Amino acid sequence: SAWTAEKHIDCIIYDNGLKMRINGNEARLSLNLLKLDAQAAKYVRIRYSNHTNSEIGHLFFATYSEIGLSVTKSKTFTIDHNGETVEYVLDMSENSDWNGIIKNIRFDPVGFDNSMKDSICVIESIRIDNEMPKYDSVKHYSSSQGVNGWFYYVFDGGTTYREMNFDAAQEKWIYPNCPGLFIDAKTQNAFEYMATVRRWVCQATGTYTIDISTDFKSNYLRYAIIIKQNQKVITAYQPSEAQKTYKITTNLEYGENINIEVNYTETTTDSISLIVHIEKVS
């Protein structure tokens, strides 16, 4: 109840969280007169559902030394626009202005791309702490590209990665030009030389561990998992019954990407389980 509604929020109901009606593209919530040590709380976790057509959330902050809000003291992030409840992990360590004592926070649950009225957002929780962020391909699976840094592509082995389209009925990412290719929360497939790719884009500079687990398939299905950092192959391996998991540690700069590609050597559209867990360690 300490949050104050500003502009384009007409109604707030407190019921296991905060439910609000959005009537525009400048919806704002403010929390003022904090005394938050920025160095002791670098990570913001906002869990909410967005029922507008906006794909942008925005967090602003002000310190006691520089009180005014500005774009430099903010972080934008991609949000799901299909009403799913998602926990968004905002790594504020990338912003050098996140320093000293935080006085005010303004949270815009939708962006200027919203064109819907009488829609709702439901915030379940907002947590600020110093626990290193984790990005999970299952937990953060979404029907929107870019949520928590996750993207879904196909790759033909050349130079071009093509975005997949989300099929709501199947709850899968598909590529219409090559029927049968898909990625869902826990599985994905390939077809001849067309690979499916889970891409994660680094949210803040640091050191990360990347854990990949998959299932074992019989010998008739030979496949490789190729891990790339900014298009450069880090490693490629063919899982076996003895090795169902793979783990690497790498340094990443903000905006760098990790591609996890699945390739087959046979003409088949069989799928495999593939789960990726990425954790910041420093």
mmCIF file of C-alpha atoms in Angstrom:
data_model
loop_
_atom_site.group_PDB
_atom_site.id
_atom_site.type_symbol
_atom_site.label_atom_id
_atom_site.label_comp_id
_atom_site.label_asym_id
_atom_site.label_seq_id
_atom_site.Cartn_x
_atom_site.Cartn_y
_atom_site.Cartn_z
ATOM 1 C CA SER A 1 0.000 0.000 0.000
ATOM 2 C CA ALA A 2 3.040 2.307 0.092
ATOM 3 C CA TRP A 3 2.989 2.510 -3.707
ATOM 4 C CA THR A 4 1.395 5.627 -5.178
ATOM 5 C CA ALA A 5 -0.447 5.427 -8.514
ATOM 6 C CA GLU A 6 0.345 8.154 -11.032
ATOM 7 C CA LYS A 7 -1.304 8.677 -14.427
ATOM 8 C CA HIS A 8 -3.309 6.129 -16.385
ATOM 9 C CA ILE A 9 -3.954 3.867 -13.399
ATOM 10 C CA ASP A 10 -7.617 4.202 -12.499
ATOM 11 C CA CYS A 11 -8.173 1.520 -9.919
ATOM 12 C CA ILE A 12 -6.012 -0.491 -7.541
ATOM 13 C CA ILE A 13 -7.237 -3.558 -5.710
ATOM 14 C CA TYR A 14 -5.104 -5.260 -3.072
ATOM 15 C CA ASP A 15 -5.815 -8.987 -3.262
ATOM 16 C CA ASN A 16 -2.792 -11.305 -2.961
ATOM 17 C CA GLY A 17 -0.832 -8.591 -4.682
ATOM 18 C CA LEU A 18 -1.693 -5.432 -6.530
ATOM 19 C CA LYS A 19 -4.258 -5.438 -9.342
ATOM 20 C CA MET A 20 -4.596 -2.264 -11.391
ATOM 21 C CA ARG A 21 -6.581 -1.061 -14.380
ATOM 22 C CA ILE A 22 -4.441 0.534 -17.074
ATOM 23 C CA ASN A 23 -5.919 3.298 -19.196
ATOM 24 C CA GLY A 24 -3.052 4.646 -21.260
ATOM 25 C CA ASN A 25 0.634 4.377 -22.026
ATOM 26 C CA GLU A 26 2.067 6.329 -19.080
ATOM 27 C CA ALA A 27 0.990 4.151 -16.179
ATOM 28 C CA ARG A 28 3.266 4.748 -13.190
ATOM 29 C CA LEU A 29 3.717 3.504 -9.647
ATOM 30 C CA SER A 30 6.003 5.322 -7.238
ATOM 31 C CA LEU A 31 7.618 4.310 -3.966
ATOM 32 C CA ASN A 32 9.251 7.220 -2.161
ATOM 33 C CA LEU A 33 11.490 8.040 0.793
ATOM 34 C CA LEU A 34 13.372 4.766 0.748
ATOM 35 C CA LYS A 35 16.759 4.253 2.355
ATOM 36 C CA LEU A 36 18.013 1.393 0.201
ATOM 37 C CA ASP A 37 21.735 0.643 0.048
ATOM 38 C CA ALA A 38 22.339 0.145 -3.676
ATOM 39 C CA GLN A 39 25.465 -1.970 -3.146
ATOM 40 C CA ALA A 40 23.604 -4.337 -0.857
ATOM 41 C CA ALA A 41 20.661 -4.742 -3.245
ATOM 42 C CA LYS A 42 21.626 -4.860 -6.928
ATOM 43 C CA TYR A 43 18.888 -7.115 -8.273
ATOM 44 C CA VAL A 44 15.203 -6.314 -8.698
ATOM 45 C CA ARG A 45 12.701 -9.123 -9.219
ATOM 46 C CA ILE A 46 9.218 -8.125 -10.343
ATOM 47 C CA ARG A 47 6.627 -10.850 -10.721
ATOM 48 C CA TYR A 48 3.512 -9.754 -12.587
ATOM 49 C CA SER A 49 1.148 -10.379 -15.467
ATOM 50 C CA ASN A 50 0.505 -7.884 -18.249
ATOM 51 C CA HIS A 51 -2.850 -7.972 -20.055
ATOM 52 C CA THR A 52 -2.192 -4.970 -22.313
ATOM 53 C CA ASN A 53 -0.469 -5.116 -25.705
ATOM 54 C CA SER A 54 2.667 -3.425 -24.369
ATOM 55 C CA GLU A 55 5.979 -5.277 -24.585
ATOM 56 C CA ILE A 56 8.014 -2.831 -22.487
ATOM 57 C CA GLY A 57 8.405 -2.345 -18.741
ATOM 58 C CA HIS A 58 10.493 0.454 -17.230
ATOM 59 C CA LEU A 59 12.063 0.973 -13.803
ATOM 60 C CA PHE A 60 13.343 4.415 -12.739
ATOM 61 C CA PHE A 61 15.240 5.296 -9.571
ATOM 62 C CA ALA A 62 16.648 8.320 -7.784
ATOM 63 C CA THR A 63 19.326 8.622 -5.114
ATOM 64 C CA TYR A 64 19.704 11.132 -2.298
ATOM 65 C CA SER A 65 22.687 12.697 -4.081
ATOM 66 C CA GLU A 66 20.904 13.011 -7.442
ATOM 67 C CA ILE A 67 17.225 13.160 -6.701
ATOM 68 C CA GLY A 68 15.697 13.643 -10.162
ATOM 69 C CA LEU A 69 14.519 10.756 -12.319
ATOM 70 C CA SER A 70 16.114 10.378 -15.741
ATOM 71 C CA VAL A 71 16.581 7.835 -18.502
ATOM 72 C CA THR A 72 20.167 7.248 -17.387
ATOM 73 C CA LYS A 73 18.865 6.176 -13.983
ATOM 74 C CA SER A 74 16.488 3.592 -15.341
ATOM 75 C CA LYS A 75 16.234 0.165 -16.893
ATOM 76 C CA THR A 76 13.856 -0.968 -19.625
ATOM 77 C CA PHE A 77 12.988 -4.621 -20.071
ATOM 78 C CA THR A 78 10.908 -6.800 -22.360
ATOM 79 C CA ILE A 79 7.633 -8.081 -20.933
ATOM 80 C CA ASP A 80 5.232 -10.789 -21.967
ATOM 81 C CA HIS A 81 2.065 -9.342 -23.545
ATOM 82 C CA ASN A 82 -0.115 -12.454 -23.411
ATOM 83 C CA GLY A 83 -1.211 -12.299 -19.786
ATOM 84 C CA GLU A 84 1.278 -14.832 -18.426
ATOM 85 C CA THR A 85 2.661 -14.328 -14.930
ATOM 86 C CA VAL A 86 6.430 -13.921 -15.220
ATOM 87 C CA GLU A 87 9.182 -13.039 -12.769
ATOM 88 C CA TYR A 88 11.377 -10.436 -14.451
ATOM 89 C CA VAL A 89 14.960 -10.281 -13.206
ATOM 90 C CA LEU A 90 16.512 -6.806 -13.478
ATOM 91 C CA ASP A 91 20.274 -6.740 -12.958
ATOM 92 C CA MET A 92 20.965 -3.160 -11.889
ATOM 93 C CA SER A 93 24.713 -3.716 -11.492
ATOM 94 C CA GLU A 94 25.207 -2.698 -15.139
ATOM 95 C CA ASN A 95 24.034 0.844 -14.334
ATOM 96 C CA SER A 96 26.790 2.878 -12.653
ATOM 97 C CA ASP A 97 24.156 5.288 -11.283
ATOM 98 C CA TRP A 98 22.718 2.489 -9.128
ATOM 99 C CA ASN A 99 24.975 3.611 -6.312
ATOM 100 C CA GLY A 100 24.783 5.188 -2.882
ATOM 101 C CA ILE A 101 21.376 5.266 -1.217
ATOM 102 C CA ILE A 102 18.258 4.807 -3.347
ATOM 103 C CA LYS A 103 15.543 7.267 -2.350
ATOM 104 C CA ASN A 104 12.732 6.830 -4.897
ATOM 105 C CA ILE A 105 11.640 4.126 -7.315
ATOM 106 C CA ARG A 106 9.152 4.521 -10.126
ATOM 107 C CA PHE A 107 7.857 1.422 -11.871
ATOM 108 C CA ASP A 108 6.058 1.701 -15.220
ATOM 109 C CA PRO A 109 4.366 -1.693 -15.722
ATOM 110 C CA VAL A 110 3.684 -0.903 -19.397
ATOM 111 C CA GLY A 111 5.412 1.321 -21.933
ATOM 112 C CA PHE A 112 4.539 3.913 -24.540
ATOM 113 C CA ASP A 113 3.724 1.078 -26.964
ATOM 114 C CA ASN A 114 0.497 0.328 -25.084
ATOM 115 C CA SER A 115 -2.618 1.235 -27.081
ATOM 116 C CA MET A 116 -5.219 -0.592 -24.987
ATOM 117 C CA LYS A 117 -7.592 0.852 -22.411
ATOM 118 C CA ASP A 118 -9.411 -0.868 -19.566
ATOM 119 C CA SER A 119 -6.772 -3.587 -19.392
ATOM 120 C CA ILE A 120 -5.112 -4.830 -16.251
ATOM 121 C CA CYS A 121 -1.750 -5.636 -14.768
ATOM 122 C CA VAL A 122 -1.414 -7.785 -11.674
ATOM 123 C CA ILE A 123 1.740 -7.472 -9.584
ATOM 124 C CA GLU A 124 2.324 -10.404 -7.263
ATOM 125 C CA SER A 125 5.601 -9.230 -5.769
ATOM 126 C CA ILE A 126 8.519 -6.825 -6.094
ATOM 127 C CA ARG A 127 11.729 -7.920 -4.400
ATOM 128 C CA ILE A 128 15.085 -6.152 -4.246
ATOM 129 C CA ASP A 129 18.063 -8.102 -2.895
ATOM 130 C CA ASN A 130 21.667 -9.115 -3.511
ATOM 131 C CA GLU A 131 21.066 -12.729 -4.554
ATOM 132 C CA MET A 132 22.842 -13.457 -7.842
ATOM 133 C CA PRO A 133 20.326 -13.759 -10.697
ATOM 134 C CA LYS A 134 19.472 -17.044 -12.361
ATOM 135 C CA TYR A 135 18.003 -17.419 -15.835
ATOM 136 C CA ASP A 136 16.215 -20.690 -16.483
ATOM 137 C CA SER A 137 14.990 -21.796 -19.918
ATOM 138 C CA VAL A 138 11.942 -23.512 -18.375
ATOM 139 C CA LYS A 139 11.032 -21.060 -15.622
ATOM 140 C CA HIS A 140 11.492 -18.083 -17.946
ATOM 141 C CA TYR A 141 9.970 -19.673 -21.041
ATOM 142 C CA SER A 142 7.624 -17.135 -22.579
ATOM 143 C CA SER A 143 5.419 -16.437 -25.578
ATOM 144 C CA SER A 144 7.343 -13.193 -26.223
ATOM 145 C CA GLN A 145 10.852 -12.868 -27.627
ATOM 146 C CA GLY A 146 13.424 -11.368 -25.271
ATOM 147 C CA VAL A 147 11.804 -11.981 -21.886
ATOM 148 C CA ASN A 148 14.631 -12.200 -19.333
ATOM 149 C CA GLY A 149 17.028 -12.294 -22.261
ATOM 150 C CA TRP A 150 15.647 -15.471 -23.922
ATOM 151 C CA PHE A 151 15.098 -15.660 -27.705
ATOM 152 C CA TYR A 152 14.050 -18.473 -30.072
ATOM 153 C CA TYR A 153 15.591 -18.918 -33.526
ATOM 154 C CA VAL A 154 16.252 -21.326 -36.368
ATOM 155 C CA PHE A 155 19.653 -21.537 -38.058
ATOM 156 C CA ASP A 156 20.591 -23.103 -41.401
ATOM 157 C CA GLY A 157 24.326 -23.299 -40.775
ATOM 158 C CA GLY A 158 25.078 -20.167 -42.781
ATOM 159 C CA THR A 159 25.186 -16.688 -41.317
ATOM 160 C CA THR A 160 21.527 -15.837 -40.665
ATOM 161 C CA TYR A 161 19.458 -16.598 -37.578
ATOM 162 C CA ARG A 162 15.713 -16.265 -38.126
ATOM 163 C CA GLU A 163 13.226 -15.562 -35.371
ATOM 164 C CA MET A 164 10.549 -18.169 -34.746
ATOM 165 C CA ASN A 165 6.847 -17.378 -34.277
ATOM 166 C CA PHE A 166 4.856 -18.335 -31.209
ATOM 167 C CA ASP A 167 1.880 -20.655 -31.748
ATOM 168 C CA ALA A 168 -0.461 -20.041 -28.817
ATOM 169 C CA ALA A 169 -2.591 -23.133 -29.496
ATOM 170 C CA GLN A 170 0.436 -25.423 -29.302
ATOM 171 C CA GLU A 171 2.339 -23.264 -26.779
ATOM 172 C CA LYS A 172 5.396 -23.668 -28.991
ATOM 173 C CA TRP A 173 7.759 -21.550 -31.024
ATOM 174 C CA ILE A 174 7.530 -22.651 -34.649
ATOM 175 C CA TYR A 175 9.038 -21.732 -38.015
ATOM 176 C CA PRO A 176 6.321 -21.737 -40.725
ATOM 177 C CA ASN A 177 8.821 -22.045 -43.586
ATOM 178 C CA CYS A 178 9.954 -25.382 -42.201
ATOM 179 C CA PRO A 179 6.920 -27.174 -40.713
ATOM 180 C CA GLY A 180 7.743 -29.499 -37.867
ATOM 181 C CA LEU A 181 10.487 -27.378 -36.323
ATOM 182 C CA PHE A 182 9.659 -26.212 -32.809
ATOM 183 C CA ILE A 183 10.903 -25.167 -29.387
ATOM 184 C CA ASP A 184 8.756 -25.463 -26.289
ATOM 185 C CA ALA A 185 9.479 -25.071 -22.584
ATOM 186 C CA LYS A 186 11.467 -28.278 -22.214
ATOM 187 C CA THR A 187 12.074 -29.762 -25.673
ATOM 188 C CA GLN A 188 13.151 -28.814 -29.177
ATOM 189 C CA ASN A 189 14.045 -30.506 -32.431
ATOM 190 C CA ALA A 190 15.869 -30.013 -35.706
ATOM 191 C CA PHE A 191 15.550 -31.148 -39.304
ATOM 192 C CA GLU A 192 18.498 -32.100 -41.483
ATOM 193 C CA TYR A 193 20.589 -28.904 -41.565
ATOM 194 C CA MET A 194 18.047 -26.637 -39.872
ATOM 195 C CA ALA A 195 18.885 -26.215 -36.197
ATOM 196 C CA THR A 196 16.683 -24.771 -33.470
ATOM 197 C CA VAL A 197 18.392 -22.279 -31.189
ATOM 198 C CA ARG A 198 17.760 -21.015 -27.683
ATOM 199 C CA ARG A 199 19.606 -17.735 -27.339
ATOM 200 C CA TRP A 200 20.274 -15.924 -24.101
ATOM 201 C CA VAL A 201 21.477 -12.302 -24.236
ATOM 202 C CA CYS A 202 23.600 -11.213 -21.275
ATOM 203 C CA GLN A 203 21.791 -8.753 -19.024
ATOM 204 C CA ALA A 204 24.889 -7.391 -17.228
ATOM 205 C CA THR A 205 28.643 -7.859 -17.444
ATOM 206 C CA GLY A 206 29.950 -10.652 -15.230
ATOM 207 C CA THR A 207 30.977 -14.286 -14.926
ATOM 208 C CA TYR A 208 28.313 -16.912 -15.585
ATOM 209 C CA THR A 209 27.933 -20.663 -15.373
ATOM 210 C CA ILE A 210 25.902 -22.349 -18.085
ATOM 211 C CA ASP A 211 24.412 -25.747 -17.232
ATOM 212 C CA ILE A 212 22.813 -27.792 -19.998
ATOM 213 C CA SER A 213 20.956 -31.035 -19.429
ATOM 214 C CA THR A 214 19.384 -33.305 -22.014
ATOM 215 C CA ASP A 215 18.006 -36.831 -22.328
ATOM 216 C CA PHE A 216 19.666 -39.845 -23.871
ATOM 217 C CA LYS A 217 18.447 -41.047 -27.235
ATOM 218 C CA SER A 218 19.056 -44.373 -28.897
ATOM 219 C CA ASN A 219 21.827 -44.655 -31.460
ATOM 220 C CA TYR A 220 19.531 -44.122 -34.444
ATOM 221 C CA LEU A 221 19.200 -40.454 -33.493
ATOM 222 C CA ARG A 222 22.581 -38.766 -33.635
ATOM 223 C CA TYR A 223 22.557 -35.145 -32.660
ATOM 224 C CA ALA A 224 24.951 -32.485 -31.441
ATOM 225 C CA ILE A 225 24.536 -29.579 -29.084
ATOM 226 C CA ILE A 226 26.630 -26.605 -30.166
ATOM 227 C CA ILE A 227 27.300 -23.758 -27.739
ATOM 228 C CA LYS A 228 28.355 -20.427 -29.202
ATOM 229 C CA GLN A 229 29.362 -17.143 -27.631
ATOM 230 C CA ASN A 230 28.674 -14.275 -30.003
ATOM 231 C CA GLN A 231 28.625 -16.733 -32.935
ATOM 232 C CA LYS A 232 31.990 -18.225 -31.954
ATOM 233 C CA VAL A 233 31.830 -21.913 -31.095
ATOM 234 C CA ILE A 234 32.823 -22.545 -27.485
ATOM 235 C CA THR A 235 32.161 -26.262 -27.621
ATOM 236 C CA ALA A 236 30.096 -28.887 -29.387
ATOM 237 C CA TYR A 237 29.253 -32.236 -27.910
ATOM 238 C CA GLN A 238 27.128 -35.240 -28.669
ATOM 239 C CA PRO A 239 25.341 -36.336 -25.499
ATOM 240 C CA SER A 240 25.598 -39.958 -24.525
ATOM 241 C CA GLU A 241 24.073 -42.107 -21.831
ATOM 242 C CA ALA A 242 27.154 -41.364 -19.743
ATOM 243 C CA GLN A 243 27.001 -37.594 -20.278
ATOM 244 C CA LYS A 244 23.588 -36.034 -20.003
ATOM 245 C CA THR A 245 24.793 -32.737 -18.599
ATOM 246 C CA TYR A 246 27.376 -30.166 -19.587
ATOM 247 C CA LYS A 247 28.642 -27.158 -17.679
ATOM 248 C CA ILE A 248 30.882 -24.263 -18.653
ATOM 249 C CA THR A 249 31.942 -21.015 -16.993
ATOM 250 C CA THR A 250 32.531 -17.927 -19.113
ATOM 251 C CA ASN A 251 32.871 -14.161 -18.838
ATOM 252 C CA LEU A 252 30.195 -12.187 -20.656
ATOM 253 C CA GLU A 253 29.806 -8.535 -21.486
ATOM 254 C CA TYR A 254 26.429 -6.805 -21.439
ATOM 255 C CA GLY A 255 24.622 -7.601 -24.709
ATOM 256 C CA GLU A 256 26.762 -10.629 -25.621
ATOM 257 C CA ASN A 257 24.784 -13.720 -26.498
ATOM 258 C CA ILE A 258 24.994 -17.420 -25.878
ATOM 259 C CA ASN A 259 23.443 -19.686 -28.507
ATOM 260 C CA ILE A 260 22.546 -23.273 -27.667
ATOM 261 C CA GLU A 261 21.874 -25.035 -30.971
ATOM 262 C CA VAL A 262 20.535 -28.517 -31.609
ATOM 263 C CA ASN A 263 21.593 -30.195 -34.857
ATOM 264 C CA TYR A 264 20.704 -33.620 -36.237
ATOM 265 C CA THR A 265 22.570 -35.702 -38.748
ATOM 266 C CA GLU A 266 19.421 -37.593 -39.783
ATOM 267 C CA THR A 267 16.228 -36.642 -41.556
ATOM 268 C CA THR A 268 13.926 -36.682 -38.535
ATOM 269 C CA THR A 269 11.810 -34.271 -36.569
ATOM 270 C CA ASP A 270 12.092 -36.186 -33.283
ATOM 271 C CA SER A 271 12.540 -33.901 -30.303
ATOM 272 C CA ILE A 272 14.920 -34.038 -27.379
ATOM 273 C CA SER A 273 14.728 -32.622 -23.896
ATOM 274 C CA LEU A 274 17.008 -29.620 -23.484
ATOM 275 C CA ILE A 275 17.074 -27.464 -20.353
ATOM 276 C CA VAL A 276 19.452 -24.556 -19.849
ATOM 277 C CA HIS A 277 20.272 -22.943 -16.530
ATOM 278 C CA ILE A 278 22.409 -19.788 -16.491
ATOM 279 C CA GLU A 279 23.619 -18.285 -13.235
ATOM 280 C CA LYS A 280 25.675 -15.208 -12.528
ATOM 281 C CA VAL A 281 28.514 -16.061 -10.144
ATOM 282 C CA SER A 282 30.451 -12.784 -9.994
#
